[in-house]
CSV table of C-alpha atoms and ligand atoms in Angstrom, one decimal:
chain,number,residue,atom,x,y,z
A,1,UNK,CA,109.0,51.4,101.0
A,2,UNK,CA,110.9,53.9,99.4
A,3,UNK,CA,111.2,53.4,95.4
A,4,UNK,CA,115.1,53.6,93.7
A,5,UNK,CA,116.8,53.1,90.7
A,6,UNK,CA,119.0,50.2,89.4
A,7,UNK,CA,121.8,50.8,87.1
A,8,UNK,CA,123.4,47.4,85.2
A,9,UNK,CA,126.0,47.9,83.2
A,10,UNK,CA,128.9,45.9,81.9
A,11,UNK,CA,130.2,44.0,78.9
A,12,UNK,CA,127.7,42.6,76.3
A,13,UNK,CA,126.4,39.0,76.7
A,14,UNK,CA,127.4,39.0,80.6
A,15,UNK,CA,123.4,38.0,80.9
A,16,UNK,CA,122.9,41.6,82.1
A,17,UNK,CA,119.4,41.9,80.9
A,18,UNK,CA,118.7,38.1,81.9
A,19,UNK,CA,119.8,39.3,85.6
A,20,UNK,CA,118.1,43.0,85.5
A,21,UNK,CA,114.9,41.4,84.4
A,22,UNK,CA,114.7,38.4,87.4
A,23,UNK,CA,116.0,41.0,89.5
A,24,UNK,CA,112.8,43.5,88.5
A,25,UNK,CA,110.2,40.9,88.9
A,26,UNK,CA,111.5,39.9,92.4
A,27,UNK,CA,111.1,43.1,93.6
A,28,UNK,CA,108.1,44.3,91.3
A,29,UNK,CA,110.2,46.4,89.6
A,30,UNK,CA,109.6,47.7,86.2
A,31,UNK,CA,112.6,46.5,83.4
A,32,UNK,CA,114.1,48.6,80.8
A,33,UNK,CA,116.5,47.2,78.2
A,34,UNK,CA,118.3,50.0,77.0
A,35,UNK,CA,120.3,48.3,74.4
A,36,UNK,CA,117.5,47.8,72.5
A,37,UNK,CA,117.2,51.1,72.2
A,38,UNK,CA,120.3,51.6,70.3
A,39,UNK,CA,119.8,48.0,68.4
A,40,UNK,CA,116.3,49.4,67.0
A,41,UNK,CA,118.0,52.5,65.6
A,42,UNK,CA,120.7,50.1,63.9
A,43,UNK,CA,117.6,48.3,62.7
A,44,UNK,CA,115.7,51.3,61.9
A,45,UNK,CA,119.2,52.3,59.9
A,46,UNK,CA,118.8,48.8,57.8
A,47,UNK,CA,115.4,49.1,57.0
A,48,UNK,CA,115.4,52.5,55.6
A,49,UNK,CA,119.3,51.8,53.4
A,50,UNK,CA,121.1,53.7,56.0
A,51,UNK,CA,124.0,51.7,56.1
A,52,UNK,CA,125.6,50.6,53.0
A,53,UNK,CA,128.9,47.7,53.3
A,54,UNK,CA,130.1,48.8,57.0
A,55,UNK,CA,128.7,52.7,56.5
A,56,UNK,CA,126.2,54.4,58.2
A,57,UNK,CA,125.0,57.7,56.3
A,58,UNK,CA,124.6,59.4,59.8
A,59,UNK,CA,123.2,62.9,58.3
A,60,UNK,CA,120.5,61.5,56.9
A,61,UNK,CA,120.0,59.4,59.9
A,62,UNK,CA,120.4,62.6,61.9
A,63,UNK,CA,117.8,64.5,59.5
A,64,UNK,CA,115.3,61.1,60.6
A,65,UNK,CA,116.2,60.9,63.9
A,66,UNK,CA,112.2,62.0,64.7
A,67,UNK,CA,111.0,59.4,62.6
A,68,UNK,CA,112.3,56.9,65.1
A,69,UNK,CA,110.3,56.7,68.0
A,70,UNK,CA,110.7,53.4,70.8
A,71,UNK,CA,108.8,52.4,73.4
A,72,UNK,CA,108.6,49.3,75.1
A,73,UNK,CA,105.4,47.1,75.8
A,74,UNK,CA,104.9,43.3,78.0
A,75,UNK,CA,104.1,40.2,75.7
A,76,UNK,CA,100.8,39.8,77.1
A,77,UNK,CA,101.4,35.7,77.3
A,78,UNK,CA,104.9,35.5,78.8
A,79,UNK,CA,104.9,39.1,80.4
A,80,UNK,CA,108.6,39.5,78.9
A,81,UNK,CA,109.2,43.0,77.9
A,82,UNK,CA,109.2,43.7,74.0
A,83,UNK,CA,111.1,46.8,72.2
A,84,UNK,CA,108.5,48.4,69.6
A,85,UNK,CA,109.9,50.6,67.0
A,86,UNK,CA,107.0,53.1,65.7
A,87,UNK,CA,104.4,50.7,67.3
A,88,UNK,CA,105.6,47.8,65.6
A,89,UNK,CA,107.0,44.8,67.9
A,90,UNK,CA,110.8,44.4,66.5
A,91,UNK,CA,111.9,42.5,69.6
A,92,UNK,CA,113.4,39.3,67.4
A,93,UNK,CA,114.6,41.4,64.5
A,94,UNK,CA,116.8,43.5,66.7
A,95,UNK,CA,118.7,40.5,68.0
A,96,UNK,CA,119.9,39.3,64.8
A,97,UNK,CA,123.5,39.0,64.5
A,98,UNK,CA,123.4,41.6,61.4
A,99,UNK,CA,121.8,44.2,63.9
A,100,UNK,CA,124.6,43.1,66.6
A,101,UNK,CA,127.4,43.7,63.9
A,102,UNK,CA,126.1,47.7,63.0
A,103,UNK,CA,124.6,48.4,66.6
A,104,UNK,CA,128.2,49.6,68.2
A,105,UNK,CA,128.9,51.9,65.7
A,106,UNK,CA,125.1,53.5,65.6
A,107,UNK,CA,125.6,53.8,69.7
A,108,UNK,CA,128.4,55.8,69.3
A,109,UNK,CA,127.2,58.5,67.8
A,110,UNK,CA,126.9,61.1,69.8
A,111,UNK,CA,123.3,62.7,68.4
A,112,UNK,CA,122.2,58.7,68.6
A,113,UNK,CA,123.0,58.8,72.7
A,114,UNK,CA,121.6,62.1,73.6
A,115,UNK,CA,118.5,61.6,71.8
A,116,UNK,CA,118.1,57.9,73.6
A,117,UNK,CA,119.3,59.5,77.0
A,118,UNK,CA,116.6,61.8,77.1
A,119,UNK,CA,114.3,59.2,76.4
A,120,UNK,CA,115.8,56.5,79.6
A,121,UNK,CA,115.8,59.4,81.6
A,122,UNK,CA,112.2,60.1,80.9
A,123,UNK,CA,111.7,56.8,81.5
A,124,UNK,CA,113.5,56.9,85.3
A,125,UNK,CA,111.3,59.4,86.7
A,126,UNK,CA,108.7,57.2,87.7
A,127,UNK,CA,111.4,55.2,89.8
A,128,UNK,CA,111.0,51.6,90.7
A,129,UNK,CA,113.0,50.8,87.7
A,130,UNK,CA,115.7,48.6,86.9
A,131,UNK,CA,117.5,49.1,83.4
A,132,UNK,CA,120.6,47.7,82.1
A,133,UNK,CA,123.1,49.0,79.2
A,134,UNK,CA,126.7,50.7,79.2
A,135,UNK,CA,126.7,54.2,80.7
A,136,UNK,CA,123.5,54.0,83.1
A,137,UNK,CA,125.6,54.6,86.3
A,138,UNK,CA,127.6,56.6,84.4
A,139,UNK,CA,125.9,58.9,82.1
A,140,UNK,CA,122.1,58.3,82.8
A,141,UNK,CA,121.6,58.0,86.1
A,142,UNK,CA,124.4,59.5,88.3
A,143,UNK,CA,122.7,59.8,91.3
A,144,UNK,CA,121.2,56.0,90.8
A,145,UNK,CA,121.2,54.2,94.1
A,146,UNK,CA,122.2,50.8,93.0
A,147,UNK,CA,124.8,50.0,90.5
A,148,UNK,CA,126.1,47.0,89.2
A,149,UNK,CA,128.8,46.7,87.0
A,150,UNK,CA,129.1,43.4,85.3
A,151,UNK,CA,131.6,41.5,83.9
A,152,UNK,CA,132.4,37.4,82.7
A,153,UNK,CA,135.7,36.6,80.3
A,154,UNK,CA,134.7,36.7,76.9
A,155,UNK,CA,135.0,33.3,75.6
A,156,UNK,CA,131.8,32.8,78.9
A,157,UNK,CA,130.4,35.1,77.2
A,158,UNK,CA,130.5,33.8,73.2
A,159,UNK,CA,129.4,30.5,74.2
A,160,UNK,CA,126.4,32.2,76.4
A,161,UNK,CA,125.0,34.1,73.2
A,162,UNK,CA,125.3,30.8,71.2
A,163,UNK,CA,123.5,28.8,73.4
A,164,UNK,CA,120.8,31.9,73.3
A,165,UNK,CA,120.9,31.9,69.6
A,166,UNK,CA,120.9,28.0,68.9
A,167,UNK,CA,118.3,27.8,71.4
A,168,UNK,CA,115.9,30.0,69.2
A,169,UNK,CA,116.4,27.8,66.1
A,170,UNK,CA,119.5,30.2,64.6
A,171,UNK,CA,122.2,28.1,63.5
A,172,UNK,CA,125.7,30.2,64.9
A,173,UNK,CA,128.9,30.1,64.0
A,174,UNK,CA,130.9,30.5,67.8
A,175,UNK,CA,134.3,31.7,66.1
A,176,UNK,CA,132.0,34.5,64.1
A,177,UNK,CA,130.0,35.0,67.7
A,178,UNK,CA,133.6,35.3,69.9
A,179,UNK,CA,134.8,37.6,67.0
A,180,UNK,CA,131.8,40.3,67.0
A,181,UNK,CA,132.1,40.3,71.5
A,182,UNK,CA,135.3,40.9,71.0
A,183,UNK,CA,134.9,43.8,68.7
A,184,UNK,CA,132.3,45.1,70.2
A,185,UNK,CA,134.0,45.3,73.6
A,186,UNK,CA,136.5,47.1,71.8
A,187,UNK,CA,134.0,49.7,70.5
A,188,UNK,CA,132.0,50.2,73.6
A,189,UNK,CA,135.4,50.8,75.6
A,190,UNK,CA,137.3,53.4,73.2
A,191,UNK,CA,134.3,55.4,71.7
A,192,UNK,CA,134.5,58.8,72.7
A,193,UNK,CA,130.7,59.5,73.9
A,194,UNK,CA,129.7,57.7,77.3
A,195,UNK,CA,132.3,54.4,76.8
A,196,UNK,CA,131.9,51.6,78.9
A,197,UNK,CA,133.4,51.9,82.4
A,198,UNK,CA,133.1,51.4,85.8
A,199,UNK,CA,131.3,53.8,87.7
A,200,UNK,CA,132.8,54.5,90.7
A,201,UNK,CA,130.4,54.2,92.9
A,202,UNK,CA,129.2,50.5,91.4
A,203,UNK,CA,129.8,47.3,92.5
A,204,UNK,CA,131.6,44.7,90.1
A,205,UNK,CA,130.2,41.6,89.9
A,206,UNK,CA,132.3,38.7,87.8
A,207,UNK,CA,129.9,36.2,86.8
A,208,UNK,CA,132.0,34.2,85.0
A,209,UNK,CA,131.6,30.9,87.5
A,210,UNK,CA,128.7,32.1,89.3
A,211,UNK,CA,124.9,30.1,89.0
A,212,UNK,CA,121.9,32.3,88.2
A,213,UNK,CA,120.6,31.6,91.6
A,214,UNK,CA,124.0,33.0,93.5
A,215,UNK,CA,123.9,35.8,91.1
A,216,UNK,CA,119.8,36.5,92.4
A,217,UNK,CA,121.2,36.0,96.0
A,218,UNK,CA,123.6,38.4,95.7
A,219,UNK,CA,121.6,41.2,93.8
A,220,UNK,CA,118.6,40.2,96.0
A,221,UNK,CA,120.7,40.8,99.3
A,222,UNK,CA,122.6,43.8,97.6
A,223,UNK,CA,119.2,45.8,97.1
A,224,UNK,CA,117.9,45.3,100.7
A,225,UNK,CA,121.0,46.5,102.5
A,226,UNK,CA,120.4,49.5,100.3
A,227,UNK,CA,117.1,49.8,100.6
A,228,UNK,CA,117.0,49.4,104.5
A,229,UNK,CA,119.6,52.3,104.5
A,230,UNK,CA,117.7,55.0,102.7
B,1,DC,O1,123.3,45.1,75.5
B,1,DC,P1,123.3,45.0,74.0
B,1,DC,O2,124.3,44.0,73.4
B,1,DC,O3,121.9,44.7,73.5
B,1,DC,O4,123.6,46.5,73.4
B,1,DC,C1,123.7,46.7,72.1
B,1,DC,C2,124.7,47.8,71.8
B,1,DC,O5,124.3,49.0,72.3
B,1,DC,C3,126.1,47.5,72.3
B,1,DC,O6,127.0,47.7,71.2
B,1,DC,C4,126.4,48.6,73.3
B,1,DC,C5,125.4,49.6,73.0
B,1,DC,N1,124.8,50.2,74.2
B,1,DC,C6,125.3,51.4,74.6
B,1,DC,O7,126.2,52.0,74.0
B,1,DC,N2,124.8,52.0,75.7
B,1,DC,C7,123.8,51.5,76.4
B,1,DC,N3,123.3,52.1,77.5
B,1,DC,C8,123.3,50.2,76.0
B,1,DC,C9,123.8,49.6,74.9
């Protein structure tokens, strides 16, 4: 059967990457989480005093832009994909809230984007893929076959990345957590490299009241009319 590419993009915390990777284990798909991309430069950025107070020194960062080098690798227990940064396995430190407060502003740089595009596009050429961020349909992939655009009110949204965070032993603050969506919705939608929109060719999909199981029915169904028509 022939192989395609699945672009999911939409809001942050819309359980994107939840959805993209059920979807790619379903289907025997491989996953790529391309916001982690951009969260382990903003992490990268930390580490190395690249941001000072709410400022990112971005020509240094663009002088050590070849220092930074992702890949991604499968927890050999749970098989869920991990985000290394120079080898190193940085999948929990690049989901802290401090990481989630600089990420936007490291993403939308435009020397930050065409350096990770290169590198998601490397990654599509093997096909079978699914891989979720902002401007896949968009900007990445084009000519992907599927598309998803995802979307769920933000206040859904808040609480779902406080239940994620609480459930992992952090202790968040929902006000600070609706705050930083909020903003970063903002960010994503008015930057002037790649911002979030609907592709036109991409289906919306509001999962505001929808259970993960309807949401894998849908996707699920979705991918075999298209796949039955190529
Ligand atoms: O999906 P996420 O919250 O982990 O993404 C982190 C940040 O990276 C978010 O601010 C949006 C940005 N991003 C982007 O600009 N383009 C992508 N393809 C993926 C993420």
């Amino acid at each position: 059967m022939k192989r395609i590419i699945i672009a999911i993009d939409g809001f942050s915390s819309c359980g994107k990457s939840t959805m993209a990777k059920a979807l790619a284990r379903n289907i025997g798909y491989l996953y790529f989480d391309s916001g982690a991309m951009y969260r382990a430069v903003a992490y990268f950025c930390m580490q190395n005093g690249l941001i000072e107070g709410e400022t990112i020194n971005t020509s240094e960062l663009q002088k050590r832009l070849d220092e930074i080098h992702i890949s991604f690798a499968a927890d050999p227990e749970t098989k869920n994909s991990l985000t290394l940064l120079n080898g190193i396995n940085v999948e929990h430190e690049i989901r802290t809230i401090e990481v989630s407060r600089h990420v936007s502003q490291v993403a939308a740089l435009d020397f930050v984007r065409e350096r990770m595009v290169e590198q998601q596009r490397e990654l599509g050429k093997q096909k079978g893929i699914v891989m979720d961020g902002r401007d896949i349909g968009t900007t990445v992939f084009p000519d992907a076959e599927m598309k998803v655009f995802v979307t769920a009110s933000a206040e859904v949204r808040a609480q779902r990345r406080y239940d994620e965070l609480a459930a992992r032993g952090d202790n968040p603050d929902y006000n600070e957590i609706l705050e930083n969506v909020q903003q970063r919705d903002h960010i994503d939608q008015t930057r002037e490299v790649s911002p979030l929109k609907k592709a036109d060719d991409a289906l919306e999909l509001d999962n505001s009241n929808l259970t993960r199981e309807e949401q894998m029915n849908w996707l699920i169904e979705t991918y075999n009319k298209i796949i039955t028509g190529c």
